[in-house]
mmCIF file with all atom_site columns, C-alpha atoms in Angstrom:
data_model
loop_
_atom_site.group_PDB
_atom_site.id
_atom_site.type_symbol
_atom_site.label_atom_id
_atom_site.label_alt_id
_atom_site.label_comp_id
_atom_site.label_asym_id
_atom_site.label_entity_id
_atom_site.label_seq_id
_atom_site.pdbx_PDB_ins_code
_atom_site.Cartn_x
_atom_site.Cartn_y
_atom_site.Cartn_z
_atom_site.occupancy
_atom_site.B_iso_or_equiv
_atom_site.pdbx_formal_charge
_atom_site.auth_seq_id
_atom_site.auth_comp_id
_atom_site.auth_asym_id
_atom_site.auth_atom_id
_atom_site.pdbx_PDB_model_num
ATOM 1   C CA . ASN A 1 1   ? 29.964 111.530 178.039 1.00 69.00 ? 59  ASN A CA 1
ATOM 2   C CA . SER A 1 2   ? 26.575 109.949 178.553 1.00 85.00 ? 60  SER A CA 1
ATOM 3   C CA . TYR A 1 3   ? 24.559 108.640 175.623 1.00 85.00 ? 61  TYR A CA 1
ATOM 4   C CA . TRP A 1 4   ? 21.139 107.230 175.083 1.00 83.00 ? 62  TRP A CA 1
ATOM 5   C CA . ILE A 1 5   ? 20.361 104.997 172.151 1.00 82.00 ? 63  ILE A CA 1
ATOM 6   C CA . LEU A 1 6   ? 16.770 105.755 171.223 1.00 80.00 ? 64  LEU A CA 1
ATOM 7   C CA . TYR A 1 7   ? 14.842 103.066 169.378 1.00 76.00 ? 65  TYR A CA 1
ATOM 8   C CA . ASN A 1 8   ? 11.809 103.880 167.321 1.00 71.00 ? 66  ASN A CA 1
ATOM 9   C CA . THR A 1 9   ? 10.004 101.418 165.088 1.00 62.00 ? 67  THR A CA 1
ATOM 10  C CA . GLU A 1 10  ? 12.080 102.426 162.062 1.00 70.00 ? 68  GLU A CA 1
ATOM 11  C CA . ILE A 1 11  ? 14.663 104.958 163.244 1.00 73.00 ? 69  ILE A CA 1
ATOM 12  C CA . LEU A 1 12  ? 17.618 104.700 165.619 1.00 81.00 ? 70  LEU A CA 1
ATOM 13  C CA . GLN A 1 13  ? 18.886 107.856 167.287 1.00 81.00 ? 71  GLN A CA 1
ATOM 14  C CA . LEU A 1 14  ? 21.968 108.538 169.363 1.00 85.00 ? 72  LEU A CA 1
ATOM 15  C CA . TYR A 1 15  ? 21.369 111.191 171.994 1.00 83.00 ? 73  TYR A CA 1
ATOM 16  C CA . ASP A 1 16  ? 24.341 112.946 173.655 1.00 83.00 ? 74  ASP A CA 1
ATOM 17  C CA . VAL A 1 17  ? 23.013 113.909 177.092 1.00 84.00 ? 75  VAL A CA 1
ATOM 18  C CA . GLN A 1 18  ? 25.616 116.624 177.760 1.00 84.00 ? 76  GLN A CA 1
ATOM 19  C CA . LYS A 1 19  ? 25.362 118.297 174.350 1.00 81.00 ? 77  LYS A CA 1
ATOM 20  C CA . ARG A 1 20  ? 21.606 117.645 174.102 1.00 84.00 ? 78  ARG A CA 1
ATOM 21  C CA . ASN A 1 21  ? 22.208 116.572 170.549 1.00 82.00 ? 79  ASN A CA 1
ATOM 22  C CA . LYS A 1 22  ? 20.418 113.871 168.526 1.00 85.00 ? 80  LYS A CA 1
ATOM 23  C CA . ILE A 1 23  ? 21.982 112.012 165.619 1.00 85.00 ? 81  ILE A CA 1
ATOM 24  C CA . TYR A 1 24  ? 19.822 109.857 163.387 1.00 86.00 ? 82  TYR A CA 1
ATOM 25  C CA . LEU A 1 25  ? 21.486 106.539 162.607 1.00 87.00 ? 83  LEU A CA 1
ATOM 26  C CA . PRO A 1 26  ? 20.725 104.516 159.457 1.00 88.00 ? 84  PRO A CA 1
ATOM 27  C CA . TYR A 1 27  ? 21.530 101.181 161.118 1.00 90.00 ? 85  TYR A CA 1
ATOM 28  C CA . ALA A 1 28  ? 19.583 98.150  162.326 1.00 89.00 ? 86  ALA A CA 1
ATOM 29  C CA . GLN A 1 29  ? 21.530 97.890  165.625 1.00 90.00 ? 87  GLN A CA 1
ATOM 30  C CA . VAL A 1 30  ? 23.786 100.125 167.717 1.00 90.00 ? 88  VAL A CA 1
ATOM 31  C CA . SER A 1 31  ? 25.819 99.156  170.809 1.00 90.00 ? 89  SER A CA 1
ATOM 32  C CA . TYR A 1 32  ? 27.997 101.359 172.985 1.00 89.00 ? 90  TYR A CA 1
ATOM 33  C CA . GLU A 1 33  ? 31.569 100.012 173.124 1.00 87.00 ? 91  GLU A CA 1
ATOM 34  C CA . GLY A 1 34  ? 33.121 102.639 175.397 1.00 82.00 ? 92  GLY A CA 1
ATOM 35  C CA . ARG A 1 35  ? 35.399 105.583 174.616 1.00 81.00 ? 93  ARG A CA 1
ATOM 36  C CA . ASP A 1 36  ? 32.595 107.325 172.693 1.00 85.00 ? 94  ASP A CA 1
ATOM 37  C CA . LEU A 1 37  ? 32.607 104.486 170.131 1.00 88.00 ? 95  LEU A CA 1
ATOM 38  C CA . PHE A 1 38  ? 29.613 102.494 168.922 1.00 90.00 ? 96  PHE A CA 1
ATOM 39  C CA . SER A 1 39  ? 29.468 99.227  167.010 1.00 92.00 ? 97  SER A CA 1
ATOM 40  C CA . VAL A 1 40  ? 26.751 99.311  164.373 1.00 93.00 ? 98  VAL A CA 1
ATOM 41  C CA . ARG A 1 41  ? 25.103 96.629  162.243 1.00 93.00 ? 99  ARG A CA 1
ATOM 42  C CA . ASN A 1 42  ? 23.146 97.060  159.039 1.00 93.00 ? 100 ASN A CA 1
ATOM 43  C CA . ASN A 1 43  ? 20.180 94.990  157.833 1.00 91.00 ? 101 ASN A CA 1
ATOM 44  C CA . ASN A 1 44  ? 22.553 92.681  155.931 1.00 93.00 ? 102 ASN A CA 1
ATOM 45  C CA . GLY A 1 45  ? 24.313 91.730  159.189 1.00 93.00 ? 103 GLY A CA 1
ATOM 46  C CA . ASN A 1 46  ? 27.527 93.635  158.467 1.00 95.00 ? 104 ASN A CA 1
ATOM 47  C CA . SER A 1 47  ? 29.177 95.429  161.389 1.00 95.00 ? 105 SER A CA 1
ATOM 48  C CA . GLY A 1 48  ? 31.283 98.564  161.638 1.00 93.00 ? 106 GLY A CA 1
ATOM 49  C CA . LEU A 1 49  ? 32.283 101.226 164.130 1.00 92.00 ? 107 LEU A CA 1
ATOM 50  C CA . ILE A 1 50  ? 31.202 104.856 164.438 1.00 91.00 ? 108 ILE A CA 1
ATOM 51  C CA . ASP A 1 51  ? 32.106 107.669 166.833 1.00 89.00 ? 109 ASP A CA 1
ATOM 52  C CA . ALA A 1 52  ? 29.693 109.806 168.844 1.00 87.00 ? 110 ALA A CA 1
ATOM 53  C CA . SER A 1 53  ? 29.236 112.220 165.929 1.00 88.00 ? 111 SER A CA 1
ATOM 54  C CA . GLY A 1 54  ? 28.108 109.362 163.661 1.00 89.00 ? 112 GLY A CA 1
ATOM 55  C CA . ARG A 1 55  ? 31.363 109.382 161.652 1.00 90.00 ? 113 ARG A CA 1
ATOM 56  C CA . ILE A 1 56  ? 32.304 105.930 160.345 1.00 91.00 ? 114 ILE A CA 1
ATOM 57  C CA . ILE A 1 57  ? 35.536 104.748 161.964 1.00 88.00 ? 115 ILE A CA 1
ATOM 58  C CA . LEU A 1 58  ? 35.531 101.204 160.537 1.00 90.00 ? 116 LEU A CA 1
ATOM 59  C CA . PRO A 1 59  ? 33.373 100.410 157.499 1.00 91.00 ? 117 PRO A CA 1
ATOM 60  C CA . LEU A 1 60  ? 30.463 97.982  157.757 1.00 93.00 ? 118 LEU A CA 1
ATOM 61  C CA . ILE A 1 61  ? 32.326 95.020  156.278 1.00 92.00 ? 119 ILE A CA 1
ATOM 62  C CA . TYR A 1 62  ? 32.873 92.884  159.383 1.00 92.00 ? 120 TYR A CA 1
ATOM 63  C CA . ASP A 1 63  ? 30.873 90.107  161.006 1.00 91.00 ? 121 ASP A CA 1
ATOM 64  C CA . TYR A 1 64  ? 32.023 91.099  164.483 1.00 84.00 ? 122 TYR A CA 1
ATOM 65  C CA . ILE A 1 65  ? 33.386 94.186  166.315 1.00 89.00 ? 123 ILE A CA 1
ATOM 66  C CA . ARG A 1 66  ? 34.467 94.540  169.944 1.00 85.00 ? 124 ARG A CA 1
ATOM 67  C CA . VAL A 1 67  ? 36.673 96.882  171.964 1.00 83.00 ? 125 VAL A CA 1
ATOM 68  C CA . GLU A 1 68  ? 39.465 95.285  174.002 1.00 80.00 ? 126 GLU A CA 1
ATOM 69  C CA . GLU A 1 69  ? 39.982 97.701  176.898 1.00 75.00 ? 127 GLU A CA 1
ATOM 70  C CA . GLU A 1 70  ? 42.857 95.647  178.335 1.00 70.00 ? 128 GLU A CA 1
ATOM 71  C CA . LEU A 1 71  ? 44.883 96.112  175.149 1.00 69.00 ? 129 LEU A CA 1
ATOM 72  C CA . ASN A 1 72  ? 43.548 99.493  174.022 1.00 77.00 ? 130 ASN A CA 1
ATOM 73  C CA . THR A 1 73  ? 42.502 97.893  170.729 1.00 79.00 ? 131 THR A CA 1
ATOM 74  C CA . ILE A 1 74  ? 39.501 97.029  168.591 1.00 84.00 ? 132 ILE A CA 1
ATOM 75  C CA . VAL A 1 75  ? 38.954 93.494  167.300 1.00 84.00 ? 133 VAL A CA 1
ATOM 76  C CA . ALA A 1 76  ? 37.123 93.215  163.978 1.00 86.00 ? 134 ALA A CA 1
ATOM 77  C CA . GLY A 1 77  ? 36.389 89.807  162.489 1.00 84.00 ? 135 GLY A CA 1
ATOM 78  C CA . SER A 1 78  ? 34.982 88.232  159.362 1.00 81.00 ? 136 SER A CA 1
ATOM 79  C CA . LYS A 1 79  ? 34.489 84.474  159.152 1.00 74.00 ? 137 LYS A CA 1
ATOM 80  C CA . ASN A 1 80  ? 38.073 83.120  159.292 1.00 70.00 ? 138 ASN A CA 1
ATOM 81  C CA . TYR A 1 81  ? 39.884 86.420  159.626 1.00 76.00 ? 139 TYR A CA 1
ATOM 82  C CA . TYR A 1 82  ? 40.424 88.890  162.488 1.00 79.00 ? 140 TYR A CA 1
ATOM 83  C CA . SER A 1 83  ? 42.120 92.271  162.570 1.00 78.00 ? 141 SER A CA 1
ATOM 84  C CA . LEU A 1 84  ? 43.308 94.264  165.581 1.00 76.00 ? 142 LEU A CA 1
ATOM 85  C CA . PHE A 1 85  ? 43.352 98.056  165.484 1.00 77.00 ? 143 PHE A CA 1
ATOM 86  C CA . TYR A 1 86  ? 45.119 100.333 167.975 1.00 73.00 ? 144 TYR A CA 1
ATOM 87  C CA . LEU A 1 87  ? 42.801 102.810 169.693 1.00 72.00 ? 145 LEU A CA 1
ATOM 88  C CA . ASN A 1 88  ? 45.286 105.659 169.385 1.00 68.00 ? 146 ASN A CA 1
ATOM 89  C CA . GLY A 1 89  ? 43.320 108.036 167.201 1.00 62.00 ? 147 GLY A CA 1
ATOM 90  C CA . ASN A 1 90  ? 44.747 106.756 163.902 1.00 62.00 ? 148 ASN A CA 1
ATOM 91  C CA . LEU A 1 91  ? 43.072 103.333 164.046 1.00 65.00 ? 149 LEU A CA 1
ATOM 92  C CA . LYS A 1 92  ? 45.718 101.563 161.982 1.00 61.00 ? 150 LYS A CA 1
ATOM 93  C CA . VAL A 1 93  ? 45.695 97.787  161.590 1.00 63.00 ? 151 VAL A CA 1
ATOM 94  C CA . PHE A 1 94  ? 48.577 96.365  163.560 1.00 62.00 ? 152 PHE A CA 1
ATOM 95  C CA . MET A 1 95  ? 47.857 92.677  163.189 1.00 69.00 ? 153 MET A CA 1
ATOM 96  C CA . ASN A 1 96  ? 45.763 90.412  160.974 1.00 73.00 ? 154 ASN A CA 1
ATOM 97  C CA . TYR A 1 97  ? 44.989 86.856  162.028 1.00 76.00 ? 155 TYR A CA 1
ATOM 98  C CA . PRO A 1 98  ? 43.858 83.817  160.033 1.00 79.00 ? 156 PRO A CA 1
ATOM 99  C CA . PHE A 1 99  ? 41.834 82.474  162.981 1.00 82.00 ? 157 PHE A CA 1
ATOM 100 C CA . SER A 1 100 ? 38.252 81.251  162.979 1.00 77.00 ? 158 SER A CA 1
ATOM 101 C CA . HIS A 1 101 ? 37.855 82.345  166.601 1.00 80.00 ? 159 HIS A CA 1
ATOM 102 C CA . LEU A 1 102 ? 39.569 84.938  168.802 1.00 82.00 ? 160 LEU A CA 1
ATOM 103 C CA . GLU A 1 103 ? 38.312 85.357  172.376 1.00 85.00 ? 161 GLU A CA 1
ATOM 104 C CA . PRO A 1 104 ? 38.634 88.469  174.535 1.00 82.00 ? 162 PRO A CA 1
ATOM 105 C CA . PHE A 1 105 ? 42.093 88.921  176.040 1.00 83.00 ? 163 PHE A CA 1
ATOM 106 C CA . LYS A 1 106 ? 42.564 87.913  179.676 1.00 84.00 ? 164 LYS A CA 1
ATOM 107 C CA . ASN A 1 107 ? 45.846 88.689  181.401 1.00 83.00 ? 165 ASN A CA 1
ATOM 108 C CA . GLY A 1 108 ? 47.391 89.585  178.054 1.00 83.00 ? 166 GLY A CA 1
ATOM 109 C CA . LEU A 1 109 ? 46.443 86.317  176.303 1.00 89.00 ? 167 LEU A CA 1
ATOM 110 C CA . SER A 1 110 ? 43.639 85.378  173.943 1.00 87.00 ? 168 SER A CA 1
ATOM 111 C CA . LYS A 1 111 ? 42.382 81.896  173.118 1.00 91.00 ? 169 LYS A CA 1
ATOM 112 C CA . VAL A 1 112 ? 42.380 81.407  169.360 1.00 90.00 ? 170 VAL A CA 1
ATOM 113 C CA . GLN A 1 113 ? 41.198 78.696  167.027 1.00 90.00 ? 171 GLN A CA 1
ATOM 114 C CA . GLN A 1 114 ? 42.548 77.724  163.614 1.00 88.00 ? 172 GLN A CA 1
ATOM 115 C CA . LYS A 1 115 ? 41.410 74.703  161.607 1.00 88.00 ? 173 LYS A CA 1
ATOM 116 C CA . GLN A 1 116 ? 39.490 73.424  164.670 1.00 91.00 ? 174 GLN A CA 1
ATOM 117 C CA . LYS A 1 117 ? 42.600 73.493  166.883 1.00 94.00 ? 175 LYS A CA 1
ATOM 118 C CA . SER A 1 118 ? 43.141 75.892  169.797 1.00 95.00 ? 176 SER A CA 1
ATOM 119 C CA . GLY A 1 119 ? 46.067 77.852  171.200 1.00 95.00 ? 177 GLY A CA 1
ATOM 120 C CA . PHE A 1 120 ? 46.946 81.334  172.564 1.00 94.00 ? 178 PHE A CA 1
ATOM 121 C CA . ILE A 1 121 ? 48.283 84.615  171.244 1.00 89.00 ? 179 ILE A CA 1
ATOM 122 C CA . ASN A 1 122 ? 49.810 87.347  173.386 1.00 86.00 ? 180 ASN A CA 1
ATOM 123 C CA . LYS A 1 123 ? 49.070 91.075  173.363 1.00 79.00 ? 181 LYS A CA 1
ATOM 124 C CA . ASP A 1 124 ? 51.699 91.611  170.647 1.00 77.00 ? 182 ASP A CA 1
ATOM 125 C CA . GLY A 1 125 ? 49.851 89.212  168.357 1.00 78.00 ? 183 GLY A CA 1
ATOM 126 C CA . LEU A 1 126 ? 52.437 86.438  168.631 1.00 85.00 ? 184 LEU A CA 1
ATOM 127 C CA . LEU A 1 127 ? 51.249 82.847  168.763 1.00 89.00 ? 185 LEU A CA 1
ATOM 128 C CA . VAL A 1 128 ? 52.757 81.838  172.124 1.00 94.00 ? 186 VAL A CA 1
ATOM 129 C CA . ILE A 1 129 ? 51.030 78.451  172.393 1.00 95.00 ? 187 ILE A CA 1
ATOM 130 C CA . SER A 1 130 ? 50.483 76.865  169.005 1.00 94.00 ? 188 SER A CA 1
ATOM 131 C CA . THR A 1 131 ? 47.059 75.836  167.751 1.00 94.00 ? 189 THR A CA 1
ATOM 132 C CA . GLN A 1 132 ? 47.610 72.133  168.361 1.00 96.00 ? 190 GLN A CA 1
ATOM 133 C CA . TYR A 1 133 ? 44.956 71.381  171.005 1.00 97.00 ? 191 TYR A CA 1
ATOM 134 C CA . ASP A 1 134 ? 41.366 70.231  170.554 1.00 96.00 ? 192 ASP A CA 1
ATOM 135 C CA . SER A 1 135 ? 40.358 72.676  173.289 1.00 95.00 ? 193 SER A CA 1
ATOM 136 C CA . VAL A 1 136 ? 42.004 74.973  175.846 1.00 96.00 ? 194 VAL A CA 1
ATOM 137 C CA . ARG A 1 137 ? 40.878 76.836  178.958 1.00 94.00 ? 195 ARG A CA 1
ATOM 138 C CA . ASN A 1 138 ? 42.091 80.219  180.181 1.00 90.00 ? 196 ASN A CA 1
ATOM 139 C CA . PHE A 1 139 ? 45.167 80.408  182.368 1.00 89.00 ? 197 PHE A CA 1
ATOM 140 C CA . THR A 1 140 ? 44.784 80.264  186.150 1.00 87.00 ? 198 THR A CA 1
ATOM 141 C CA . ASN A 1 141 ? 47.892 80.516  188.358 1.00 88.00 ? 199 ASN A CA 1
ATOM 142 C CA . ASN A 1 142 ? 50.107 80.365  185.239 1.00 88.00 ? 200 ASN A CA 1
ATOM 143 C CA . ARG A 1 143 ? 48.543 77.093  184.039 1.00 91.00 ? 201 ARG A CA 1
ATOM 144 C CA . ALA A 1 144 ? 45.945 76.298  181.395 1.00 92.00 ? 202 ALA A CA 1
ATOM 145 C CA . ALA A 1 145 ? 44.065 73.040  180.922 1.00 95.00 ? 203 ALA A CA 1
ATOM 146 C CA . VAL A 1 146 ? 44.354 71.601  177.418 1.00 95.00 ? 204 VAL A CA 1
ATOM 147 C CA . CYS A 1 147 ? 42.544 68.757  175.671 1.00 96.00 ? 205 CYS A CA 1
ATOM 148 C CA . ILE A 1 148 ? 43.920 66.342  173.062 1.00 96.00 ? 206 ILE A CA 1
ATOM 149 C CA . ASN A 1 149 ? 41.872 63.350  171.837 1.00 95.00 ? 207 ASN A CA 1
ATOM 150 C CA . ALA A 1 150 ? 39.210 63.903  174.558 1.00 94.00 ? 208 ALA A CA 1
ATOM 151 C CA . LYS A 1 151 ? 41.866 63.789  177.328 1.00 96.00 ? 209 LYS A CA 1
ATOM 152 C CA . TRP A 1 152 ? 42.396 66.859  179.502 1.00 95.00 ? 210 TRP A CA 1
ATOM 153 C CA . GLY A 1 153 ? 45.705 67.691  181.072 1.00 91.00 ? 211 GLY A CA 1
#
């Protein structure tokens, strides 16, 4: 489907081009995330997820929402906590993480940060490279640069 997000000075509207249908949205921000899903943010800065009919899929309790197409999941985060949800219609939590940072997955891996140390998790949510490095870079040709005590290797 095709959608327009219509901004007025005080009112947001979601317009479904095919159905020629407008939905008024009581949110401060709306962003299309794909698969007829929209991340929304209220005036307090809380984020959630709605579908094209305006139905709330994830409540507005998160700091951050993004869709991970590579893994068919949604990432929702709040300060030092991230949750992954399967995009299978049921939207059940399949993994919760105590990380302060979780980057988008690339080639099935995501850079994560915990207590100011970095590592990687795989698509199953397993920590495959422990959070022991000061910094890490994404894998290229099956190798990733890592930094410990300002020395890269």
